[in-house]
C-alpha positions as semicolon CSV with decimal commas, in nm:
position;residue;x (nm);y (nm);z (nm)
1;M;0,024;-0,788;-1,862
2;T;0,044;-1,008;-2,168
3;A;-0,057;-0,828;-2,486
4;K;-0,163;-0,877;-2,844
5;Q;-0,174;-0,600;-3,099
6;G;-0,515;-0,452;-3,168
7;S;-0,762;-0,176;-3,090
8;T;-0,879;-0,058;-2,753
9;Q;-1,184;-0,281;-2,794
10;Q;-0,975;-0,568;-2,668
11;N;-1,092;-0,806;-2,397
12;V;-0,891;-0,780;-2,077
13;A;-0,891;-1,016;-1,779
14;V;-0,798;-0,877;-1,438
15;I;-0,700;-1,150;-1,192
16;G;-0,766;-1,030;-0,838
17;A;-1,027;-0,792;-0,697
18;G;-0,828;-0,607;-0,435
19;V;-0,783;-0,232;-0,457
20;I;-0,519;-0,266;-0,732
21;G;-0,730;-0,502;-0,939
22;I;-1,055;-0,308;-0,927
23;T;-0,896;0,034;-0,986
24;S;-0,703;-0,109;-1,281
25;A;-1,023;-0,263;-1,414
26;L;-1,219;0,063;-1,391
27;K;-0,940;0,264;-1,554
28;L;-0,904;0,013;-1,838
29;Q;-1,280;0,018;-1,885
30;Q;-1,274;0,398;-1,911
31;L;-1,003;0,366;-2,177
32;G;-1,235;0,153;-2,389
33;F;-1,138;-0,203;-2,300
34;N;-1,390;-0,480;-2,228
35;V;-1,287;-0,595;-1,881
36;T;-1,362;-0,905;-1,673
37;I;-1,244;-0,940;-1,311
38;F;-1,180;-1,285;-1,162
39;D;-1,174;-1,338;-0,786
40;P;-1,330;-1,631;-0,596
41;Q;-1,397;-1,426;-0,283
42;G;-1,560;-1,119;-0,438
43;A;-1,443;-0,759;-0,419
44;A;-1,188;-0,655;-0,155
45;Q;-1,211;-0,957;0,072
46;G;-0,839;-0,981;0,145
47;C;-0,585;-0,716;0,248
48;S;-0,791;-0,442;0,083
49;K;-1,080;-0,491;0,326
50;G;-0,894;-0,398;0,642
51;N;-0,593;-0,169;0,636
52;A;-0,483;0,180;0,737
53;G;-0,607;0,339;0,415
54;H;-0,317;0,585;0,433
55;I;-0,204;0,733;0,100
56;A;0,158;0,754;0,203
57;T;0,311;0,998;-0,045
58;E;0,582;1,077;0,212
59;Q;0,715;0,721;0,207
60;V;0,954;0,752;-0,084
61;F;1,220;0,518;0,054
62;P;1,196;0,140;0,004
63;L;1,185;-0,091;0,305
64;A;1,504;-0,255;0,184
65;S;1,744;0,013;0,305
66;P;2,078;0,026;0,486
67;S;1,908;0,166;0,798
68;T;1,650;-0,116;0,802
69;I;1,922;-0,380;0,772
70;K;2,091;-0,239;1,083
71;Q;1,766;-0,273;1,281
72;I;1,683;-0,630;1,176
73;P;1,892;-0,819;1,437
74;S;1,739;-0,627;1,729
75;M;1,388;-0,654;1,579
76;L;1,409;-1,032;1,543
77;F;1,470;-1,078;1,915
78;A;1,246;-0,805;2,057
79;P;0,919;-0,946;2,200
80;Q;0,699;-0,668;2,061
81;S;0,890;-0,607;1,737
82;P;0,699;-0,544;1,412
83;L;0,926;-0,805;1,252
84;S;0,927;-1,171;1,343
85;I;0,975;-1,492;1,146
86;R;0,843;-1,830;1,256
87;W;1,124;-2,085;1,279
88;R;0,937;-2,329;1,055
89;D;0,929;-2,064;0,782
90;V;1,298;-1,973;0,789
91;L;1,406;-2,204;0,505
92;S;1,118;-2,112;0,274
93;T;1,171;-1,741;0,346
94;L;1,551;-1,751;0,307
95;P;1,565;-1,689;-0,074
96;W;1,342;-1,383;-0,033
97;M;1,552;-1,251;0,256
98;V;1,869;-1,281;0,048
99;R;1,705;-1,082;-0,234
100;F;1,591;-0,826;0,024
101;L;1,946;-0,782;0,153
102;F;2,082;-0,734;-0,199
103;S;1,811;-0,475;-0,268
104;A;1,935;-0,272;0,029
105;R;2,261;-0,192;-0,148
106;K;2,301;0,179;-0,224
107;R;2,260;0,149;-0,601
108;S;1,941;-0,058;-0,574
109;F;1,810;0,160;-0,292
110;D;1,864;0,482;-0,491
111;T;1,693;0,337;-0,800
112;S;1,391;0,224;-0,598
113;A;1,369;0,558;-0,415
114;R;1,360;0,750;-0,744
115;A;1,082;0,524;-0,874
116;L;0,877;0,559;-0,554
117;T;0,920;0,936;-0,554
118;E;0,795;0,958;-0,912
119;L;0,494;0,737;-0,841
120;N;0,402;0,920;-0,522
121;Q;0,409;1,257;-0,694
122;H;0,109;1,148;-0,899
123;S;-0,079;0,927;-0,653
124;L;-0,313;1,174;-0,482
125;R;-0,401;1,343;-0,810
126;S;-0,463;1,004;-0,969
127;W;-0,696;0,903;-0,686
128;E;-0,885;1,231;-0,709
129;T;-0,923;1,195;-1,087
130;L;-1,047;0,836;-1,067
131;L;-1,294;0,902;-0,784
132;S;-1,417;1,223;-0,947
133;S;-1,504;1,021;-1,259
134;I;-1,753;0,815;-1,053
135;N;-1,868;1,103;-0,827
136;E;-1,706;0,956;-0,514
137;E;-1,451;1,227;-0,431
138;G;-1,559;1,221;-0,066
139;L;-1,404;0,878;-0,012
140;I;-1,060;1,040;0,007
141;K;-0,950;1,312;0,250
142;V;-0,629;1,509;0,209
143;D;-0,576;1,622;0,568
144;G;-0,210;1,531;0,598
145;S;-0,062;1,279;0,840
146;L;0,151;1,288;1,152
147;L;0,448;1,076;1,259
148;V;0,497;1,101;1,637
149;F;0,800;1,030;1,857
150;E;0,814;0,949;2,226
151;S;1,187;0,880;2,240
152;E;1,429;1,172;2,217
153;T;1,696;0,936;2,087
154;L;1,471;0,798;1,816
155;F;1,377;1,148;1,700
156;E;1,743;1,249;1,687
157;S;1,825;0,944;1,475
158;Y;1,538;1,040;1,240
159;Q;1,722;1,359;1,141
160;E;1,912;1,169;0,875
161;T;1,580;1,063;0,719
162;L;1,453;1,422;0,734
163;N;1,760;1,537;0,544
164;A;1,695;1,270;0,281
165;L;1,329;1,375;0,258
166;N;1,445;1,731;0,196
167;Q;1,658;1,613;-0,093
168;A;1,365;1,410;-0,231
169;G;1,139;1,717;-0,222
170;V;0,899;1,582;0,042
171;E;0,734;1,864;0,237
172;Y;0,707;1,833;0,616
173;Q;0,680;2,037;0,936
174;I;0,830;1,973;1,280
175;W;0,572;2,003;1,560
176;D;0,685;2,049;1,920
177;Q;0,481;1,945;2,224
178;I;0,294;2,276;2,241
179;R;0,170;2,247;1,884
180;L;0,094;1,879;1,926
181;R;-0,124;1,953;2,233
182;R;-0,304;2,229;2,043
183;K;-0,370;2,020;1,731
184;L;-0,433;1,683;1,901
185;P;-0,528;1,748;2,266
186;K;-0,604;1,381;2,335
187;L;-0,265;1,259;2,221
188;G;-0,063;1,092;2,498
189;L;0,151;1,324;2,707
190;Q;0,456;1,104;2,647
191;V;0,469;1,214;2,282
192;R;0,751;1,469;2,247
193;Y;0,776;1,546;1,875
194;G;0,573;1,520;1,560
195;V;0,657;1,536;1,190
196;F;0,356;1,654;0,991
197;F;0,330;1,567;0,621
198;P;0,069;1,798;0,462
199;N;0,058;1,636;0,118
200;T;-0,078;1,300;0,229
201;G;-0,429;1,163;0,255
202;H;-0,641;0,872;0,361
203;T;-0,959;0,699;0,260
204;I;-1,247;0,729;0,503
205;E;-1,310;0,353;0,475
206;P;-1,088;0,117;0,268
207;Y;-1,359;-0,144;0,208
208;E;-1,623;0,113;0,110
209;L;-1,373;0,263;-0,133
210;C;-1,327;-0,072;-0,308
211;V;-1,695;-0,159;-0,308
212;S;-1,788;0,178;-0,461
213;I;-1,533;0,142;-0,740
214;N;-1,639;-0,215;-0,813
215;Q;-2,008;-0,118;-0,814
216;R;-1,945;0,157;-1,070
217;F;-1,731;-0,079;-1,277
218;Q;-2,019;-0,326;-1,302
219;E;-2,278;-0,055;-1,366
220;L;-2,071;0,050;-1,669
221;G;-2,085;-0,303;-1,808
222;G;-1,783;-0,464;-1,645
223;K;-1,802;-0,834;-1,566
224;F;-1,713;-0,994;-1,233
225;V;-1,658;-1,370;-1,217
226;E;-1,644;-1,511;-0,864
227;K;-1,432;-1,808;-0,962
228;G;-1,076;-1,897;-0,883
229;V;-0,829;-1,905;-1,172
230;L;-0,678;-2,252;-1,209
231;S;-0,421;-2,155;-1,472
232;L;-0,331;-1,918;-1,751
233;T;-0,189;-1,988;-2,095
234;K;0,049;-1,788;-2,312
235;Q;-0,229;-1,776;-2,570
236;G;-0,434;-1,556;-2,336
237;E;-0,666;-1,819;-2,191
238;V;-0,797;-1,786;-1,836
239;I;-0,898;-2,129;-1,710
240;T;-1,147;-2,170;-1,425
241;E;-1,358;-2,464;-1,311
242;N;-1,614;-2,356;-1,574
243;G;-1,366;-2,387;-1,860
244;A;-1,144;-2,151;-2,055
245;Q;-1,206;-1,792;-2,168
246;Q;-0,992;-1,614;-2,426
247;F;-0,852;-1,265;-2,363
248;D;-0,623;-1,025;-2,547
249;R;-0,454;-0,902;-2,231
250;I;-0,421;-1,030;-1,877
251;V;-0,352;-0,814;-1,570
252;L;-0,222;-1,003;-1,267
253;A;-0,324;-0,830;-0,944
254;A;-0,358;-1,126;-0,711
255;G;-0,086;-1,035;-0,465
256;L;0,105;-1,339;-0,339
257;H;-0,100;-1,565;-0,568
258;S;0,036;-1,383;-0,875
259;A;0,383;-1,536;-0,835
260;P;0,309;-1,889;-0,965
261;M;0,103;-1,745;-1,253
262;V;0,391;-1,518;-1,356
263;A;0,629;-1,814;-1,337
264;S;0,404;-2,032;-1,553
265;L;0,374;-1,762;-1,822
266;T;0,726;-1,617;-1,825
267;G;0,956;-1,841;-1,623
268;I;1,034;-1,542;-1,400
269;K;1,027;-1,603;-1,025
270;V;0,893;-1,282;-0,872
271;P;1,022;-1,239;-0,513
272;I;0,688;-1,195;-0,334
273;Q;0,658;-1,292;0,033
274;A;0,340;-1,292;0,240
275;E;0,328;-1,033;0,517
276;R;0,105;-1,110;0,813
277;G;-0,055;-0,799;0,953
278;Y;-0,350;-0,719;1,174
279;H;-0,596;-0,437;1,220
280;V;-0,856;-0,331;1,473
281;M;-1,160;-0,121;1,387
282;V;-1,346;0,072;1,656
283;E;-1,675;0,258;1,652
284;K;-1,662;0,636;1,621
285;F;-1,605;0,818;1,945
286;D;-1,604;1,180;2,063
287;H;-1,232;1,245;2,035
288;E;-1,161;1,109;1,689
289;L;-0,822;1,187;1,541
290;P;-0,824;1,467;1,281
291;M;-0,570;1,286;1,061
292;A;-0,370;0,966;1,029
293;V;-0,116;0,932;1,313
294;S;0,178;0,690;1,305
295;S;0,395;0,598;1,603
296;A;0,765;0,581;1,522
297;D;0,829;0,408;1,856
298;R;0,550;0,152;1,841
299;K;0,539;0,092;1,463
300;F;0,165;0,122;1,400
301;I;-0,074;0,371;1,246
302;M;-0,418;0,501;1,353
303;T;-0,644;0,640;1,081
304;P;-0,982;0,813;1,125
């Protein structure tokens, strides 16, 4: 955010209309700012449209960790690994990978873990407060989430993480097969253990969540410009194909596309790398899951 001194009646531009952009815009609007969102695709047409919608307060450890580094070689060569890099992208990805490796050092890891823990302690309450302010509390459910294990060896190796979660103050319960069958009778019989995190939640529909917030933002007088941002200036100008608009503050929430804008304004090269994911949505069926369920073995999540 670039800032000028002044009152809360300042004009703020939010670049990007994903879930971060639109929630930031609504909150700033509620604080008294005049807010304009810029996004050429409209609200939540990128990653925010299709995702697990899991509010993962239990995930207090950064991906760049000593344990992750140990798994990378085997992941790169496993045919169904969640991690793969196209050979043509190796050179362009190399600077990011080097930064990732440095971030996995103990000092960096501990600093990041403390920051994530602090943020996650407030996340559910923050969501509930924001959605309550627009009468949309029902878009979030706090039913907990379940991490399941099929491999005995994998569950045993997870004990180190459980000890670290204890130290971080993350609440969890160990479920054996009997409790798993009672709570989730349609879960596969090969699942041996479950770790239940009660203080987690999920949105009932990620896209609907974003649309509802954006709709309320515009009803309260917020502006939405469906134009791409060509450039920004240090003087607070947002330049689109229709010309330049002046703002007191600029919030960059454009994901990967934020990096060149940050560089042009500050000279700082933010290490952002695109992550290619996928999702499948199915119609409701009789045996819907009661909560979000992640597979430790298969590295995916299913959310009702």
